[in-house]
Amino acid sequence: MKAAVLTEQPGELVIEDLRIDKPGPGEVLLQVVGAGLCHSDLHFMEGLFRTHLPIVMGHESAGIVQAVGEGVTYVEPGDHVVACLSIFCGRCPQCLGGHPNRCANPQATSRTEGASPRLSRSDGTPVQQMARLGGFAEEMLVHENGLVKVIEEMPLDRACLIGCGVTTGFGAAVRTAGVQVGTTVCVIGAGGIGLSAIQGARVAGANKIIAVDLSPAKLETAQKMGATHVVDASQTDDVVGEVKELTGGGVDYSFEAIGRSATVRQAFDMLATGGVATVIGMVPSKDEVTLRGIDFLQEKKLQGSMMGSNQFRTDIPRMIDMYLDGRLLLDEMVSATIGLDAVNEGYQMMKNGEVARTVITF
Ligand SMILES: [Zn+2]
Ligand SMILES: [Zn+2]
């Protein structure tokens, strides 16, 4: 099967023909229908985060079950599924404590060391899977606990977006921060994740939702998603001041959806007394975040969010219902649909800041 492989860091993706194994115990073989281009793959392609090579990139996919391995009871061939990288074991303290997105036992849902690899080249070289999914490929072989069944009315080239970006942003607002009705929110960064956080804040009933970005086109999209106000960061050197002015002193909830220490600082500084800043973006591992200590006396909080604190097997079907009844906007987030061969061009468009989300269809 064809897949987009990262062979060096930094580097572009190379389309290769790979061998995919039969599903082992607990595993499911999928035919991929749609795959979203998420920013975190780009971080690996740019070498900001290290990984074992070669690796099939992509982790935002939806498809149809082809075959299941021994012991799989959750899905059967023909089922429509969305993959999520929050693959849970279901028995570690994090999973049992209600936080399967933090599962601390990835071994339980991976092949054992020394077993034949899920993916390999024709010469036998093992090939890794991004986030244990590897979604930029015609087929995927994944653990059943990384999948959620979805209803067939849901188009899979839209459902894939919920697998990572939408769950991450929407969940950060609704689950991690728990945005309350009537409150004020600011989202820094109006890419796929930020737009999803804006939608989460809208569905949760926030009164004011301020979007901050450098791109006027993205700010326009943000307004369609539910932003009530926008701040064009290319036109001001005082984003924090503008947000405070719009809200009479600061927001109840801020979200950083870029992954830079400077914008994390802005997210914290723009809070009202008692406000909560949630960092969704992946800040490069060498970077530190500096805060002014006295602000903690105002009971401001700073917290992280991993994959929107999801419980994806319940969250994703709910989000699909919201899409089907018009409350969750996904079509409006997709600015381009491409083939697998154009994956590098798709990432170039993302780097140029031209698009919210690009979807690969197969
Ligand atoms: Zn992602
Ligand atoms: Zn677990």
CSV table of C-alpha atoms and ligand atoms in Angstrom, one decimal:
chain,number,residue,atom,x,y,z
A,1,MET,CA,0.0,0.0,0.0
A,2,LYS,CA,1.1,3.6,-0.7
A,3,ALA,CA,2.1,5.8,2.2
A,4,ALA,CA,3.7,9.1,2.9
A,5,VAL,CA,7.0,8.4,4.7
A,6,LEU,CA,9.3,10.7,6.6
A,7,THR,CA,12.9,9.4,6.0
A,8,GLU,CA,15.0,12.2,7.5
A,9,GLN,CA,14.6,15.2,9.9
A,10,PRO,CA,14.1,17.8,8.7
A,11,GLY,CA,12.7,16.5,5.5
A,12,GLU,CA,9.7,16.2,3.1
A,13,LEU,CA,7.5,13.2,2.8
A,14,VAL,CA,8.3,10.5,0.3
A,15,ILE,CA,5.5,8.3,-1.2
A,16,GLU,CA,6.6,4.7,-0.8
A,17,ASP,CA,5.0,1.3,-1.4
A,18,LEU,CA,4.9,-0.5,1.9
A,19,ARG,CA,4.0,-3.9,3.2
A,20,ILE,CA,1.3,-3.9,5.8
A,21,ASP,CA,0.9,-6.9,8.1
A,22,LYS,CA,-2.2,-8.9,8.9
A,23,PRO,CA,-4.1,-7.7,12.1
A,24,GLY,CA,-2.7,-9.4,15.2
A,25,PRO,CA,-4.6,-9.8,18.5
A,26,GLY,CA,-6.5,-6.6,19.3
A,27,GLU,CA,-5.7,-5.0,15.9
A,28,VAL,CA,-7.8,-3.7,13.1
A,29,LEU,CA,-6.9,-3.2,9.4
A,30,LEU,CA,-8.6,-0.1,7.9
A,31,GLN,CA,-9.0,1.2,4.4
A,32,VAL,CA,-8.4,4.9,4.8
A,33,VAL,CA,-11.0,7.3,3.2
A,34,GLY,CA,-10.0,10.7,4.6
A,35,ALA,CA,-6.9,12.1,6.4
A,36,GLY,CA,-6.5,15.6,7.7
A,37,LEU,CA,-3.2,17.5,7.6
A,38,CYS,CA,-2.5,18.4,11.2
A,39,HIS,CA,0.2,20.9,12.3
A,40,SER,CA,2.0,18.5,14.6
A,41,ASP,CA,3.2,16.3,11.7
A,42,LEU,CA,4.8,19.5,10.3
A,43,HIS,CA,6.7,19.9,13.6
A,44,PHE,CA,8.2,16.4,13.1
A,45,MET,CA,9.0,17.2,9.4
A,46,GLU,CA,10.7,20.4,10.4
A,47,GLY,CA,12.7,18.4,13.1
A,48,LEU,CA,11.4,20.4,16.1
A,49,PHE,CA,10.5,17.0,17.7
A,50,ARG,CA,12.6,13.9,17.2
A,51,THR,CA,11.3,10.6,16.1
A,52,HIS,CA,12.5,7.1,14.9
A,53,LEU,CA,12.7,6.9,11.2
A,54,PRO,CA,11.4,5.9,8.7
A,55,ILE,CA,7.9,6.8,9.8
A,56,VAL,CA,4.5,7.1,8.1
A,57,MET,CA,3.1,10.5,9.1
A,58,GLY,CA,-0.5,11.4,9.6
A,59,HIS,CA,-2.7,10.8,12.6
A,60,GLU,CA,-6.1,12.4,11.7
A,61,SER,CA,-7.9,9.7,9.7
A,62,ALA,CA,-11.2,8.0,9.1
A,63,GLY,CA,-11.9,4.8,7.2
A,64,ILE,CA,-13.7,1.5,6.8
A,65,VAL,CA,-12.7,-1.7,8.7
A,66,GLN,CA,-11.3,-4.3,6.4
A,67,ALA,CA,-10.3,-7.0,8.8
A,68,VAL,CA,-10.0,-7.6,12.5
A,69,GLY,CA,-7.5,-9.6,14.5
A,70,GLU,CA,-8.0,-12.2,17.3
A,71,GLY,CA,-10.2,-11.0,20.2
A,72,VAL,CA,-11.5,-7.9,18.5
A,73,THR,CA,-15.2,-7.5,19.4
A,74,TYR,CA,-15.7,-3.7,19.2
A,75,VAL,CA,-15.7,-3.5,15.4
A,76,GLU,CA,-16.3,-5.8,12.4
A,77,PRO,CA,-15.5,-5.5,8.7
A,78,GLY,CA,-17.5,-2.7,7.0
A,79,ASP,CA,-17.8,-0.5,10.1
A,80,HIS,CA,-17.0,3.2,9.6
A,81,VAL,CA,-14.5,4.4,12.1
A,82,VAL,CA,-12.5,7.5,13.1
A,83,ALA,CA,-8.9,6.9,14.5
A,84,CYS,CA,-7.7,8.9,17.5
A,85,LEU,CA,-4.2,8.9,18.9
A,86,SER,CA,-5.5,8.7,22.4
A,87,ILE,CA,-5.2,5.0,22.3
A,88,PHE,CA,-6.2,3.8,25.8
A,89,CYS,CA,-5.4,0.6,27.6
A,90,GLY,CA,-8.4,0.8,29.8
A,91,ARG,CA,-6.7,-0.5,32.9
A,92,CYS,CA,-3.9,1.8,34.0
A,93,PRO,CA,-4.5,4.4,36.8
A,94,GLN,CA,-5.0,7.2,34.3
A,95,CYS,CA,-7.6,5.3,32.2
A,96,LEU,CA,-9.4,4.0,35.3
A,97,GLY,CA,-9.3,7.6,36.8
A,98,GLY,CA,-11.4,8.9,33.9
A,99,HIS,CA,-8.5,10.2,31.8
A,100,PRO,CA,-7.9,7.7,29.0
A,101,ASN,CA,-6.3,10.5,27.0
A,102,ARG,CA,-3.4,10.3,29.4
A,103,CYS,CA,-3.0,6.5,29.2
A,104,ALA,CA,0.3,5.6,30.8
A,105,ASN,CA,0.5,2.1,29.4
A,106,PRO,CA,1.1,2.3,25.6
A,107,GLN,CA,2.8,-1.1,25.7
A,108,ALA,CA,-0.6,-2.7,26.2
A,109,THR,CA,-1.8,-1.4,22.9
A,110,SER,CA,1.4,-1.8,20.8
A,111,ARG,CA,3.1,-4.9,19.4
A,112,THR,CA,5.6,-6.4,21.7
A,113,GLU,CA,9.3,-5.6,21.2
A,114,GLY,CA,10.8,-8.1,18.7
A,115,ALA,CA,7.4,-9.0,17.1
A,116,SER,CA,7.1,-8.5,13.3
A,117,PRO,CA,6.5,-4.9,12.5
A,118,ARG,CA,3.0,-3.6,11.4
A,119,LEU,CA,4.6,-1.8,8.5
A,120,SER,CA,7.8,-2.6,6.6
A,121,ARG,CA,9.6,-1.9,3.3
A,122,SER,CA,10.0,-4.7,0.8
A,123,ASP,CA,13.6,-5.2,2.1
A,124,GLY,CA,12.2,-5.8,5.5
A,125,THR,CA,13.1,-2.5,7.1
A,126,PRO,CA,10.5,-1.8,9.8
A,127,VAL,CA,8.5,1.5,9.3
A,128,GLN,CA,7.1,3.4,12.3
A,129,GLN,CA,3.6,4.9,12.5
A,130,MET,CA,3.1,8.5,13.6
A,131,ALA,CA,1.3,8.4,16.9
A,132,ARG,CA,1.0,4.6,16.4
A,133,LEU,CA,-1.5,5.4,13.7
A,134,GLY,CA,0.3,6.4,10.5
A,135,GLY,CA,-2.7,8.0,8.7
A,136,PHE,CA,-1.2,9.3,5.4
A,137,ALA,CA,-1.6,5.8,3.9
A,138,GLU,CA,-4.1,3.8,1.9
A,139,GLU,CA,-4.4,1.4,4.8
A,140,MET,CA,-3.8,1.5,8.5
A,141,LEU,CA,-3.1,-1.2,11.0
A,142,VAL,CA,-4.0,0.0,14.5
A,143,HIS,CA,-5.1,-1.2,17.9
A,144,GLU,CA,-8.9,-1.3,18.3
A,145,ASN,CA,-8.7,1.1,21.3
A,146,GLY,CA,-7.6,3.8,18.9
A,147,LEU,CA,-10.8,3.6,17.0
A,148,VAL,CA,-14.4,4.8,17.5
A,149,LYS,CA,-17.3,3.6,15.4
A,150,VAL,CA,-19.3,6.3,13.7
A,151,ILE,CA,-22.7,6.3,11.9
A,152,GLU,CA,-22.6,5.9,8.1
A,153,GLU,CA,-24.4,9.1,7.5
A,154,MET,CA,-21.2,10.9,8.5
A,155,PRO,CA,-19.0,11.6,5.6
A,156,LEU,CA,-15.5,10.2,6.4
A,157,ASP,CA,-13.6,13.0,4.7
A,158,ARG,CA,-15.1,15.3,7.3
A,159,ALA,CA,-15.1,12.8,10.2
A,160,CYS,CA,-11.3,12.5,10.0
A,161,LEU,CA,-10.9,16.1,11.2
A,162,ILE,CA,-12.6,15.2,14.5
A,163,GLY,CA,-9.9,12.5,15.1
A,164,CYS,CA,-7.3,15.1,16.2
A,165,GLY,CA,-7.8,18.8,15.5
A,166,VAL,CA,-11.4,19.2,16.3
A,167,THR,CA,-11.3,17.0,19.4
A,168,THR,CA,-8.2,18.8,20.6
A,169,GLY,CA,-9.6,22.3,20.2
A,170,PHE,CA,-13.2,21.6,21.0
A,171,GLY,CA,-12.3,19.4,24.0
A,172,ALA,CA,-9.8,22.0,25.3
A,173,ALA,CA,-12.7,24.5,25.6
A,174,VAL,CA,-15.4,22.1,26.7
A,175,ARG,CA,-13.5,19.4,28.7
A,176,THR,CA,-10.1,20.8,29.8
A,177,ALA,CA,-11.2,24.3,30.6
A,178,GLY,CA,-14.9,23.7,31.0
A,179,VAL,CA,-16.0,27.0,29.6
A,180,GLN,CA,-19.1,28.3,31.4
A,181,VAL,CA,-22.1,29.9,29.8
A,182,GLY,CA,-22.0,33.7,29.6
A,183,THR,CA,-18.2,34.0,30.0
A,184,THR,CA,-15.5,35.7,27.9
A,185,VAL,CA,-13.0,33.7,25.9
A,186,CYS,CA,-9.9,34.5,23.8
A,187,VAL,CA,-8.3,32.1,21.4
A,188,ILE,CA,-4.8,32.8,20.1
A,189,GLY,CA,-4.2,31.2,16.7
A,190,ALA,CA,-7.1,30.5,14.3
A,191,GLY,CA,-5.8,27.4,12.5
A,192,GLY,CA,-7.7,24.1,12.7
A,193,ILE,CA,-7.2,23.7,16.5
A,194,GLY,CA,-8.0,27.3,17.3
A,195,LEU,CA,-11.1,27.3,15.2
A,196,SER,CA,-12.3,24.2,17.0
A,197,ALA,CA,-11.7,25.8,20.4
A,198,ILE,CA,-13.8,28.8,19.2
A,199,GLN,CA,-16.6,26.4,18.2
A,200,GLY,CA,-16.3,24.7,21.6
A,201,ALA,CA,-16.6,28.1,23.3
A,202,ARG,CA,-19.6,28.9,21.2
A,203,VAL,CA,-21.4,25.6,21.8
A,204,ALA,CA,-20.6,26.0,25.6
A,205,GLY,CA,-22.4,29.4,25.5
A,206,ALA,CA,-19.6,31.9,25.9
A,207,ASN,CA,-20.8,35.5,25.5
A,208,LYS,CA,-17.6,37.1,24.0
A,209,ILE,CA,-15.2,35.0,21.9
A,210,ILE,CA,-12.2,36.9,20.7
A,211,ALA,CA,-10.0,35.4,18.0
A,212,VAL,CA,-6.4,36.5,17.6
A,213,ASP,CA,-4.3,35.7,14.5
A,214,LEU,CA,-1.9,37.3,12.0
A,215,SER,CA,-4.0,36.4,9.0
A,216,PRO,CA,-7.1,38.4,8.1
A,217,ALA,CA,-8.4,35.4,6.1
A,218,LYS,CA,-8.2,33.1,9.2
A,219,LEU,CA,-9.9,35.8,11.3
A,220,GLU,CA,-12.7,35.9,8.8
A,221,THR,CA,-13.1,32.1,9.1
A,222,ALA,CA,-13.0,32.5,12.9
A,223,GLN,CA,-16.0,34.8,12.8
A,224,LYS,CA,-17.9,32.1,10.8
A,225,MET,CA,-17.0,29.6,13.6
A,226,GLY,CA,-18.4,31.8,16.4
A,227,ALA,CA,-15.8,34.5,17.2
A,228,THR,CA,-17.6,37.7,18.2
A,229,HIS,CA,-14.5,39.9,18.0
A,230,VAL,CA,-11.1,39.6,16.3
A,231,VAL,CA,-7.7,41.1,16.9
A,232,ASP,CA,-5.4,41.2,13.9
A,233,ALA,CA,-2.0,40.7,15.6
A,234,SER,CA,-0.2,41.9,12.5
A,235,GLN,CA,-1.7,45.4,13.1
A,236,THR,CA,-0.9,45.8,16.8
A,237,ASP,CA,2.0,45.2,19.1
A,238,ASP,CA,-0.3,45.1,22.1
A,239,VAL,CA,-2.6,42.1,21.7
A,240,VAL,CA,-3.0,41.8,25.5
A,241,GLY,CA,-4.0,45.4,25.8
A,242,GLU,CA,-6.6,45.1,23.0
A,243,VAL,CA,-8.2,42.0,24.5
A,244,LYS,CA,-8.4,43.7,27.9
A,245,GLU,CA,-10.0,46.7,26.4
A,246,LEU,CA,-12.6,44.5,24.6
A,247,THR,CA,-13.5,42.7,27.8
A,248,GLY,CA,-13.2,45.5,30.4
A,249,GLY,CA,-10.1,44.0,32.0
A,250,GLY,CA,-9.4,40.5,30.7
A,251,VAL,CA,-11.0,37.2,29.7
A,252,ASP,CA,-12.2,34.3,31.9
A,253,TYR,CA,-10.7,31.7,29.6
A,254,SER,CA,-7.8,32.0,27.1
A,255,PHE,CA,-6.5,29.4,24.8
A,256,GLU,CA,-3.1,29.2,23.2
A,257,ALA,CA,-3.4,27.3,19.9
A,258,ILE,CA,0.0,28.0,18.3
A,259,GLY,CA,2.8,26.5,20.5
A,260,ARG,CA,5.1,29.5,21.2
A,261,SER,CA,6.3,30.7,24.5
A,262,ALA,CA,5.5,34.3,23.7
A,263,THR,CA,1.9,33.6,22.9
A,264,VAL,CA,1.6,31.4,26.1
A,265,ARG,CA,2.7,34.5,28.0
A,266,GLN,CA,0.1,36.6,26.2
A,267,ALA,CA,-2.6,34.0,27.0
A,268,PHE,CA,-1.7,34.2,30.7
A,269,ASP,CA,-1.4,38.0,30.7
A,270,MET,CA,-4.8,38.6,29.2
A,271,LEU,CA,-6.7,36.8,31.9
A,272,ALA,CA,-9.2,38.5,34.2
A,273,THR,CA,-8.8,37.8,38.0
A,274,GLY,CA,-9.4,34.1,38.5
A,275,GLY,CA,-9.1,33.3,34.8
A,276,VAL,CA,-7.7,30.2,33.3
A,277,ALA,CA,-5.2,30.0,30.4
A,278,THR,CA,-5.1,26.6,28.6
A,279,VAL,CA,-2.1,25.8,26.4
A,280,ILE,CA,-3.1,23.6,23.5
A,281,GLY,CA,-0.2,24.3,21.2
A,282,MET,CA,3.0,22.1,21.2
A,283,VAL,CA,5.7,24.4,22.5
A,284,PRO,CA,9.1,23.2,21.2
A,285,SER,CA,10.9,21.1,23.9
A,286,LYS,CA,13.8,23.4,24.3
A,287,ASP,CA,11.6,26.5,25.0
A,288,GLU,CA,10.7,27.9,28.4
A,289,VAL,CA,7.7,30.0,29.4
A,290,THR,CA,8.3,33.0,31.7
A,291,LEU,CA,5.4,34.4,33.8
A,292,ARG,CA,5.2,37.3,36.2
A,293,GLY,CA,4.9,35.6,39.6
A,294,ILE,CA,2.7,38.3,41.3
A,295,ASP,CA,-0.2,37.5,38.9
A,296,PHE,CA,-0.7,34.3,40.8
A,297,LEU,CA,-2.1,36.4,43.7
A,298,GLN,CA,-5.1,37.1,41.4
A,299,GLU,CA,-5.7,33.3,41.3
A,300,LYS,CA,-4.9,33.1,37.6
A,301,LYS,CA,-4.3,29.6,36.4
A,302,LEU,CA,-2.2,28.2,33.6
A,303,GLN,CA,-2.8,24.6,32.4
A,304,GLY,CA,-2.0,22.2,29.6
A,305,SER,CA,-4.4,20.2,27.5
A,306,MET,CA,-3.6,17.0,25.8
A,307,MET,CA,-5.9,16.0,22.9
A,308,GLY,CA,-8.7,18.1,24.5
A,309,SER,CA,-8.8,15.8,27.6
A,310,ASN,CA,-10.9,13.5,25.5
A,311,GLN,CA,-12.9,10.4,26.1
A,312,PHE,CA,-13.1,10.0,22.4
A,313,ARG,CA,-15.4,7.0,22.2
A,314,THR,CA,-18.1,9.1,23.8
A,315,ASP,CA,-17.0,12.6,22.6
A,316,ILE,CA,-16.6,11.9,18.9
A,317,PRO,CA,-20.1,10.5,18.3
A,318,ARG,CA,-21.5,13.5,20.1
A,319,MET,CA,-19.5,15.9,17.9
A,320,ILE,CA,-20.7,14.0,14.8
A,321,ASP,CA,-24.3,14.6,16.0
A,322,MET,CA,-23.4,18.3,16.4
A,323,TYR,CA,-22.0,18.3,12.8
A,324,LEU,CA,-25.1,16.6,11.4
A,325,ASP,CA,-27.4,19.1,13.1
A,326,GLY,CA,-25.4,22.1,12.1
A,327,ARG,CA,-23.8,23.2,15.3
A,328,LEU,CA,-20.3,21.9,14.6
A,329,LEU,CA,-18.9,23.4,11.4
A,330,LEU,CA,-16.5,21.2,9.6
A,331,ASP,CA,-17.0,21.9,5.9
A,332,GLU,CA,-16.1,25.6,6.5
A,333,MET,CA,-12.8,24.5,8.0
A,334,VAL,CA,-11.6,22.6,4.9
A,335,SER,CA,-9.9,24.9,2.5
A,336,ALA,CA,-8.4,22.3,0.2
A,337,THR,CA,-8.9,18.6,-0.7
A,338,ILE,CA,-5.9,16.9,-2.3
A,339,GLY,CA,-4.5,13.4,-3.2
A,340,LEU,CA,-1.8,11.6,-1.2
A,341,ASP,CA,0.8,12.6,-3.8
A,342,ALA,CA,0.3,16.3,-3.1
A,343,VAL,CA,0.9,16.0,0.7
A,344,ASN,CA,4.1,18.1,0.6
A,345,GLU,CA,2.3,20.8,-1.3
A,346,GLY,CA,-0.5,20.6,1.3
A,347,TYR,CA,2.0,21.3,4.1
A,348,GLN,CA,3.6,24.1,2.1
A,349,MET,CA,0.2,25.8,2.0
A,350,MET,CA,0.0,25.3,5.8
A,351,LYS,CA,3.4,26.9,6.2
A,352,ASN,CA,2.4,29.8,4.1
A,353,GLY,CA,-0.6,30.3,6.4
A,354,GLU,CA,-3.0,30.0,3.5
A,355,VAL,CA,-5.3,27.3,4.9
A,356,ALA,CA,-7.3,26.2,7.9
A,357,ARG,CA,-7.4,22.5,7.1
A,358,THR,CA,-6.4,20.4,4.1
A,359,VAL,CA,-7.9,16.9,3.7
A,360,ILE,CA,-6.4,14.0,1.7
A,361,THR,CA,-8.9,11.8,0.1
A,362,PHE,CA,-8.2,8.3,-1.2
B,1,ZN,ZN,-2.9,16.3,15.3
B,2,ZN,ZN,-4.3,3.2,30.2
